[in-house]
Coordinates of C-alpha atoms in Angstrom, one line a residue:
Chain A
A1 CA -40.3 -74.6 -5.1
Q2 CA -40.6 -78.0 -6.6
S3 CA -37.7 -80.3 -7.4
V4 CA -37.5 -83.2 -9.7
T5 CA -34.9 -86.0 -9.3
Q6 CA -34.1 -88.5 -12.0
L7 CA -32.0 -91.3 -10.5
G8 CA -29.3 -92.4 -13.0
S9 CA -28.1 -90.0 -15.7
H10 CA -27.3 -93.0 -17.9
V11 CA -29.2 -96.2 -18.2
S12 CA -28.3 -99.1 -20.4
V13 CA -30.6 -102.0 -21.2
S14 CA -30.5 -104.9 -23.7
E15 CA -32.9 -104.9 -26.6
G16 CA -36.0 -106.7 -25.4
A17 CA -35.4 -106.0 -21.7
L18 CA -37.5 -104.0 -19.3
V19 CA -36.9 -100.2 -19.3
L20 CA -37.2 -98.5 -16.0
L21 CA -36.4 -94.8 -15.7
R22 CA -36.9 -93.3 -12.2
C23 CA -38.4 -89.9 -11.3
N24 CA -39.1 -88.5 -7.8
Y25 CA -40.6 -85.2 -7.1
S26 CA -41.0 -83.0 -4.0
S27 CA -44.4 -81.6 -3.5
S28 CA -46.9 -81.1 -0.6
V29 CA -49.8 -81.1 -3.0
P30 CA -50.5 -83.5 -5.9
P31 CA -48.7 -82.0 -9.0
Y32 CA -49.1 -82.6 -12.7
L33 CA -46.4 -84.9 -14.0
F34 CA -44.9 -85.4 -17.4
W35 CA -42.4 -87.5 -19.3
Y36 CA -40.7 -86.2 -22.4
V37 CA -38.3 -87.8 -24.8
Q38 CA -35.6 -86.1 -26.8
Y39 CA -34.0 -87.8 -29.8
P40 CA -30.6 -86.5 -30.9
N41 CA -30.6 -82.9 -32.2
Q42 CA -34.3 -82.5 -31.8
G43 CA -36.7 -80.8 -29.4
L44 CA -38.6 -82.5 -26.6
Q45 CA -41.6 -84.6 -27.4
L46 CA -44.3 -85.4 -24.8
L47 CA -44.5 -89.2 -24.0
L48 CA -47.2 -89.0 -21.4
K49 CA -48.7 -87.0 -18.6
Y50 CA -50.5 -87.5 -15.3
T51 CA -53.3 -85.1 -14.5
S52 CA -55.0 -86.7 -11.5
A53 CA -57.1 -89.2 -13.3
A54 CA -55.9 -92.8 -13.4
T55 CA -52.6 -93.4 -11.6
L56 CA -51.3 -95.6 -14.4
V57 CA -50.8 -93.5 -17.4
K58 CA -50.1 -95.0 -20.9
G59 CA -48.2 -93.0 -23.4
I60 CA -46.8 -93.3 -26.9
N61 CA -44.4 -95.9 -28.1
G62 CA -45.5 -98.5 -25.5
F63 CA -44.3 -96.4 -22.5
E64 CA -46.3 -96.1 -19.3
A65 CA -45.8 -94.5 -15.9
E66 CA -47.4 -94.9 -12.5
F67 CA -48.1 -92.1 -10.1
K68 CA -47.4 -93.2 -6.5
K69 CA -48.3 -90.5 -4.1
S70 CA -46.9 -92.3 -1.1
E71 CA -43.5 -92.5 -2.7
T72 CA -43.7 -89.2 -4.6
S73 CA -42.6 -91.1 -7.6
F74 CA -43.6 -91.2 -11.3
H75 CA -41.3 -93.9 -12.8
L76 CA -41.4 -94.6 -16.6
T77 CA -41.4 -98.2 -17.8
K78 CA -41.6 -100.1 -21.0
P79 CA -41.8 -103.9 -21.0
S80 CA -39.5 -104.5 -24.0
A81 CA -36.8 -102.1 -25.1
H82 CA -36.4 -101.4 -28.8
M83 CA -33.3 -99.9 -30.5
S84 CA -35.4 -96.9 -31.4
D85 CA -36.0 -96.1 -27.7
A86 CA -32.4 -94.8 -27.4
A87 CA -32.8 -91.2 -26.4
E88 CA -32.7 -88.7 -23.6
Y89 CA -35.7 -88.8 -21.2
F90 CA -36.9 -85.9 -19.0
C91 CA -39.4 -86.0 -16.1
A92 CA -41.2 -82.7 -15.4
V93 CA -43.6 -81.4 -12.8
S94 CA -46.1 -78.6 -13.0
D95 CA -47.3 -77.1 -9.7
P96 CA -50.6 -75.3 -9.0
G97 CA -48.8 -72.0 -9.6
N98 CA -48.1 -73.1 -13.2
Q99 CA -44.4 -73.3 -12.7
F100 CA -42.7 -76.0 -14.7
Y101 CA -39.7 -78.0 -13.3
F102 CA -37.6 -80.4 -15.3
G103 CA -35.3 -83.2 -14.1
T104 CA -31.7 -83.3 -15.4
G105 CA -32.5 -86.1 -17.8
T106 CA -31.6 -89.8 -18.2
S107 CA -29.8 -91.0 -21.3
L108 CA -31.1 -94.4 -22.4
T109 CA -28.8 -96.7 -24.3
V110 CA -30.2 -99.9 -25.9
I111 CA -27.7 -102.6 -26.5
P112 CA -28.4 -105.0 -29.4
Chain B
D1 CA -51.2 -80.2 -34.1
V2 CA -49.3 -77.5 -32.2
K3 CA -46.3 -76.3 -34.0
V4 CA -43.4 -74.4 -32.5
T5 CA -40.8 -73.3 -35.0
Q6 CA -37.4 -71.8 -34.4
S7 CA -35.7 -69.6 -36.9
S8 CA -32.5 -71.6 -37.3
R9 CA -31.4 -75.2 -36.5
Y10 CA -27.7 -74.3 -36.5
L11 CA -26.1 -70.9 -36.0
V12 CA -22.4 -69.9 -35.8
K13 CA -21.6 -66.4 -34.5
R14 CA -18.5 -64.6 -33.4
T15 CA -17.8 -63.3 -29.9
G16 CA -19.3 -59.9 -29.3
E17 CA -22.0 -60.2 -32.0
K18 CA -25.6 -59.5 -31.2
V19 CA -27.6 -62.7 -31.8
F20 CA -31.4 -63.0 -32.3
L21 CA -33.1 -66.4 -31.8
E22 CA -36.7 -66.4 -33.0
C23 CA -39.5 -68.6 -31.9
V24 CA -43.1 -68.8 -33.3
Q25 CA -46.0 -70.9 -32.1
D26 CA -49.3 -71.3 -33.9
M27 CA -51.7 -72.3 -31.2
D28 CA -52.5 -69.0 -29.4
H29 CA -50.6 -70.1 -26.3
E30 CA -50.3 -67.6 -23.5
N31 CA -47.0 -68.9 -22.1
M32 CA -43.7 -69.1 -23.9
F33 CA -40.3 -70.2 -22.6
W34 CA -36.6 -70.1 -23.6
Y35 CA -34.3 -72.8 -22.2
R36 CA -30.7 -73.7 -22.8
Q37 CA -29.6 -77.3 -22.7
D38 CA -26.0 -78.4 -21.9
P39 CA -24.7 -81.9 -21.3
G40 CA -25.1 -83.0 -17.7
L41 CA -27.1 -79.9 -16.8
G42 CA -30.5 -80.7 -18.3
L43 CA -32.8 -77.8 -19.3
R44 CA -32.2 -74.5 -17.6
L45 CA -34.8 -71.7 -17.9
I46 CA -33.5 -68.5 -19.3
Y47 CA -36.7 -66.4 -19.6
F48 CA -40.4 -66.9 -19.8
S49 CA -43.4 -64.9 -20.8
Y50 CA -46.9 -65.2 -19.5
D51 CA -48.4 -63.1 -22.2
V52 CA -47.7 -60.4 -24.7
K53 CA -45.2 -57.8 -23.5
M54 CA -44.7 -59.7 -20.2
K55 CA -41.5 -61.3 -19.3
E56 CA -40.0 -63.0 -16.3
K57 CA -36.4 -64.0 -15.5
G58 CA -35.7 -67.6 -15.2
D59 CA -32.8 -69.3 -13.5
I60 CA -30.0 -68.0 -15.8
P61 CA -31.0 -64.7 -17.4
E62 CA -27.6 -63.1 -17.3
G63 CA -26.3 -62.2 -20.7
Y64 CA -29.8 -62.6 -22.3
S65 CA -32.8 -60.5 -23.0
V66 CA -36.2 -61.3 -24.6
S67 CA -39.0 -59.6 -26.5
R68 CA -42.6 -60.5 -26.9
E69 CA -44.4 -58.0 -29.0
K70 CA -46.9 -60.4 -30.4
K71 CA -48.5 -63.4 -28.8
E72 CA -47.1 -65.9 -31.2
R73 CA -43.5 -64.7 -31.2
F74 CA -40.9 -64.8 -28.5
S75 CA -37.4 -63.7 -29.3
L76 CA -34.2 -64.4 -27.3
I77 CA -31.4 -61.9 -27.7
L78 CA -27.8 -62.3 -26.8
E79 CA -26.6 -58.7 -26.5
S80 CA -22.9 -59.6 -26.9
A81 CA -22.3 -63.3 -27.6
S82 CA -19.7 -65.1 -25.6
T83 CA -18.1 -68.5 -26.0
N84 CA -19.8 -69.7 -22.8
Q85 CA -23.2 -69.2 -24.6
T86 CA -22.4 -72.0 -27.0
S87 CA -25.3 -74.3 -26.4
M88 CA -28.6 -75.8 -27.6
Y89 CA -31.5 -73.4 -27.2
L90 CA -35.0 -74.7 -26.9
C91 CA -38.2 -72.7 -27.2
A92 CA -41.5 -73.9 -25.8
S93 CA -45.1 -72.7 -25.5
R94 CA -47.9 -73.7 -23.3
Q95 CA -51.6 -73.0 -22.8
L96 CA -52.1 -71.4 -19.4
A97 CA -53.3 -74.2 -17.0
G98 CA -51.4 -76.4 -14.6
N99 CA -52.2 -79.6 -16.4
N100 CA -51.1 -78.5 -19.8
E101 CA -47.8 -79.6 -21.2
Q102 CA -45.2 -77.5 -22.9
F103 CA -44.7 -77.9 -26.6
F104 CA -41.1 -77.6 -27.8
G105 CA -39.5 -76.4 -31.0
P106 CA -36.7 -78.3 -32.7
G107 CA -34.0 -76.3 -31.0
T108 CA -31.2 -74.1 -32.3
R109 CA -27.6 -75.2 -31.8
L110 CA -25.6 -72.0 -31.4
T111 CA -21.8 -72.0 -31.6
V112 CA -20.0 -68.8 -30.6
L113 CA -16.4 -68.7 -31.8

């Protein structure tokens, strides 16, 4: 079975600073990778997904993520944090057997 | 746009009651899922369904059952609600293929008193 590890359950950044949220997965074959965002009292919304095309994937709201096979990582970044980015972020993996696995989430706080 | 709707945003029930949570998707997706979300524990899969009348246990099925009589509807049933089932419940659907994402409903926050 796959596993997804999100390092840091809570991350705080200043407004305008770089956002870096980490995600590592365990897989012997290239998986499909996803980042979701969840605003308070809402469902999850897809930010971006990697499906074996370009390794650098651009998503909504200025976020992007880079697939690094050698590091089994799919970290999420945004060059400049905005107050509206404060939310919970989830990394997820889908394996060839169509099973879906979520990380435990990272809560992002943006400090004015 | 894919839309996943859940019957209630907030629900308050009493211990021992039978509780039905309904989820409907409008994009003819084969797969549907029920998760619960608790602080510090992320999303935990309760049940999922690959297609109509099919169901599979997830990681935490105890105390829950599901029904999928029609492709668009996936119901979660708490046979006898308990206080430890107070949680946020999220429904999702997905077109069958490894590279397809799950689409989520807005969630139901259930409180069992």
